[in-house]
């Protein structure tokens, strides 16, 4: 690892693994699937979305999204609704159960991060958050798929 970008790649890989796997509920199998967490987060931010809109947002093919949304439908996390704007495609809307599970997952993730950074000073936490946002927004610019932010 002779370049900083090599170290960033390696650490980013580990970060993704640590953030998703290191929780009691994840180890017990009670946590949302990673794809459901990401899709539910986007639907919450944007409102009901069709397969086509999800495909555009994520750069995934319709068959992948059909499998993922079918699992979410079976789990009661989303429901299919007619397009509120009168379009032909049906859209997926997050259910009350989906909201509850998404909130629980996010709360658990935030608590895990707070545990990890318990000894960090607030300025370091804020700087790390700023760098992560910058990193993600630069990826989104290159990919031409910006992620909505609160």
Coordinates of C-alpha atoms in Angstrom, one line a residue:
X1 CA 0.0 0.0 0.0
X2 CA 2.4 2.6 -1.3
X3 CA -0.2 5.3 -2.1
X4 CA -2.8 7.0 0.3
X5 CA -5.6 6.0 -2.1
X6 CA -4.6 2.3 -1.6
X7 CA -5.1 2.8 2.2
X8 CA -8.3 4.7 1.7
X9 CA -9.7 1.8 -0.5
X10 CA -8.7 -0.8 2.1
X11 CA -10.1 1.2 5.0
X12 CA -13.4 2.0 3.1
X13 CA -13.9 -1.7 2.5
X14 CA -13.4 -2.4 6.2
X15 CA -15.6 0.5 7.2
X16 CA -18.5 -0.9 5.2
X17 CA -18.1 -4.2 6.8
X18 CA -17.8 -2.8 10.3
X19 CA -20.7 -0.5 10.1
X20 CA -23.1 -3.1 8.9
X21 CA -22.0 -6.2 10.8
X22 CA -21.0 -5.0 14.3
X23 CA -24.2 -4.8 16.1
X24 CA -26.0 -7.4 18.3
X25 CA -29.1 -7.4 16.1
X26 CA -27.0 -7.9 12.9
X27 CA -25.2 -10.9 14.5
X28 CA -28.6 -12.3 15.6
X29 CA -30.1 -11.8 12.1
X30 CA -32.6 -9.2 13.1
X31 CA -31.3 -6.2 11.2
X32 CA -32.5 -5.0 7.8
X33 CA -30.8 -6.4 4.8
X34 CA -28.2 -3.8 3.5
X35 CA -30.2 -3.4 0.2
X36 CA -33.4 -2.8 2.1
X37 CA -31.8 -0.2 4.3
X38 CA -30.5 1.7 1.4
X39 CA -33.7 1.5 -0.7
X40 CA -35.9 2.4 2.3
X41 CA -33.6 5.4 3.0
X42 CA -34.0 6.6 -0.5
X43 CA -37.7 6.1 -0.7
X44 CA -38.1 8.0 2.6
X45 CA -36.1 10.9 1.2
X46 CA -37.8 11.0 -2.2
X47 CA -41.3 9.7 -1.5
X48 CA -42.8 6.8 -3.5
X49 CA -40.7 5.6 -6.4
X50 CA -41.2 3.3 -9.3
X51 CA -38.8 0.6 -10.4
X52 CA -37.6 2.9 -13.2
X53 CA -36.9 5.7 -10.8
X54 CA -35.1 3.4 -8.5
X55 CA -33.1 2.1 -11.4
X56 CA -32.1 5.6 -12.4
X57 CA -31.2 6.5 -8.8
X58 CA -29.1 3.5 -8.1
X59 CA -27.8 2.5 -11.6
X60 CA -29.2 -1.0 -11.1
X61 CA -31.1 -3.1 -13.6
X62 CA -34.8 -3.7 -13.1
X63 CA -34.5 -7.4 -12.4
X64 CA -32.2 -6.7 -9.4
X65 CA -34.6 -4.1 -8.1
X66 CA -37.6 -6.4 -8.7
X67 CA -35.9 -9.1 -6.5
X68 CA -35.1 -6.5 -3.8
X69 CA -38.5 -4.9 -3.7
X70 CA -40.3 -8.2 -3.8
X71 CA -38.4 -9.2 -0.6
X72 CA -39.3 -5.8 0.9
X73 CA -43.0 -6.4 0.0
X74 CA -43.0 -9.8 1.6
X75 CA -41.4 -8.3 4.7
X76 CA -44.1 -5.7 4.9
X77 CA -41.5 -2.9 4.5
X78 CA -43.1 -1.3 1.4
X79 CA -46.4 -1.4 -0.4
X80 CA -47.2 -0.9 -4.1
X81 CA -49.4 2.1 -4.8
X82 CA -50.7 3.8 -7.9
X83 CA -48.6 6.7 -9.0
X84 CA -49.8 9.7 -7.0
X85 CA -49.1 11.9 -10.0
X86 CA -51.2 9.8 -12.3
X87 CA -48.4 8.0 -14.2
X88 CA -48.8 4.4 -15.4
X89 CA -46.1 2.8 -13.3
X90 CA -46.9 1.7 -9.8
X91 CA -44.7 3.0 -7.1
X92 CA -43.3 1.7 -3.8
X93 CA -44.2 3.5 -0.6
X94 CA -42.6 2.8 2.7
X95 CA -45.0 1.2 5.2
X96 CA -45.4 2.0 8.9
X97 CA -43.4 -1.2 9.6
X98 CA -40.8 -0.1 7.1
X99 CA -40.5 3.2 8.9
X100 CA -40.2 1.5 12.2
X101 CA -37.5 -0.9 11.1
X102 CA -35.6 1.8 9.3
X103 CA -35.7 4.1 12.4
X104 CA -34.5 1.2 14.6
X105 CA -31.7 0.3 12.2
X106 CA -30.6 3.9 11.9
X107 CA -30.8 4.4 15.7
X108 CA -28.7 1.3 16.3
X109 CA -26.1 2.4 13.7
X110 CA -25.8 5.9 15.2
X111 CA -25.4 4.3 18.7
X112 CA -22.7 2.0 17.4
X113 CA -20.8 5.0 15.8
X114 CA -21.2 6.9 19.1
X115 CA -19.7 3.9 20.9
X116 CA -16.7 3.7 18.5
X117 CA -16.1 7.5 18.7
X118 CA -16.8 7.9 22.5
X119 CA -13.2 9.0 23.1
X120 CA -13.0 11.3 20.1
X121 CA -13.2 15.0 20.6
X122 CA -16.3 16.7 19.0
X123 CA -14.1 18.6 16.5
X124 CA -12.6 15.3 15.2
X125 CA -16.1 13.8 14.8
X126 CA -17.3 16.8 12.9
X127 CA -14.3 16.9 10.7
X128 CA -14.7 13.1 9.9
X129 CA -18.3 13.7 9.1
X130 CA -17.4 16.6 6.8
X131 CA -14.7 14.5 5.0
X132 CA -17.1 11.6 4.5
X133 CA -19.8 13.9 3.1
X134 CA -17.3 15.4 0.7
X135 CA -16.0 12.0 -0.3
X136 CA -19.5 10.7 -1.0
X137 CA -20.7 13.9 -2.9
X138 CA -17.6 13.7 -5.1
X139 CA -18.4 10.1 -5.9
X140 CA -22.0 11.1 -6.7
X141 CA -20.7 13.8 -9.1
X142 CA -18.6 11.4 -11.0
X143 CA -21.5 8.8 -11.1
X144 CA -24.0 11.6 -11.9
X145 CA -26.4 10.2 -9.3
X146 CA -26.6 12.7 -6.4
X147 CA -28.1 11.4 -3.2
X148 CA -30.7 13.6 -1.6
X149 CA -29.6 14.9 1.8
X150 CA -31.7 16.3 4.6

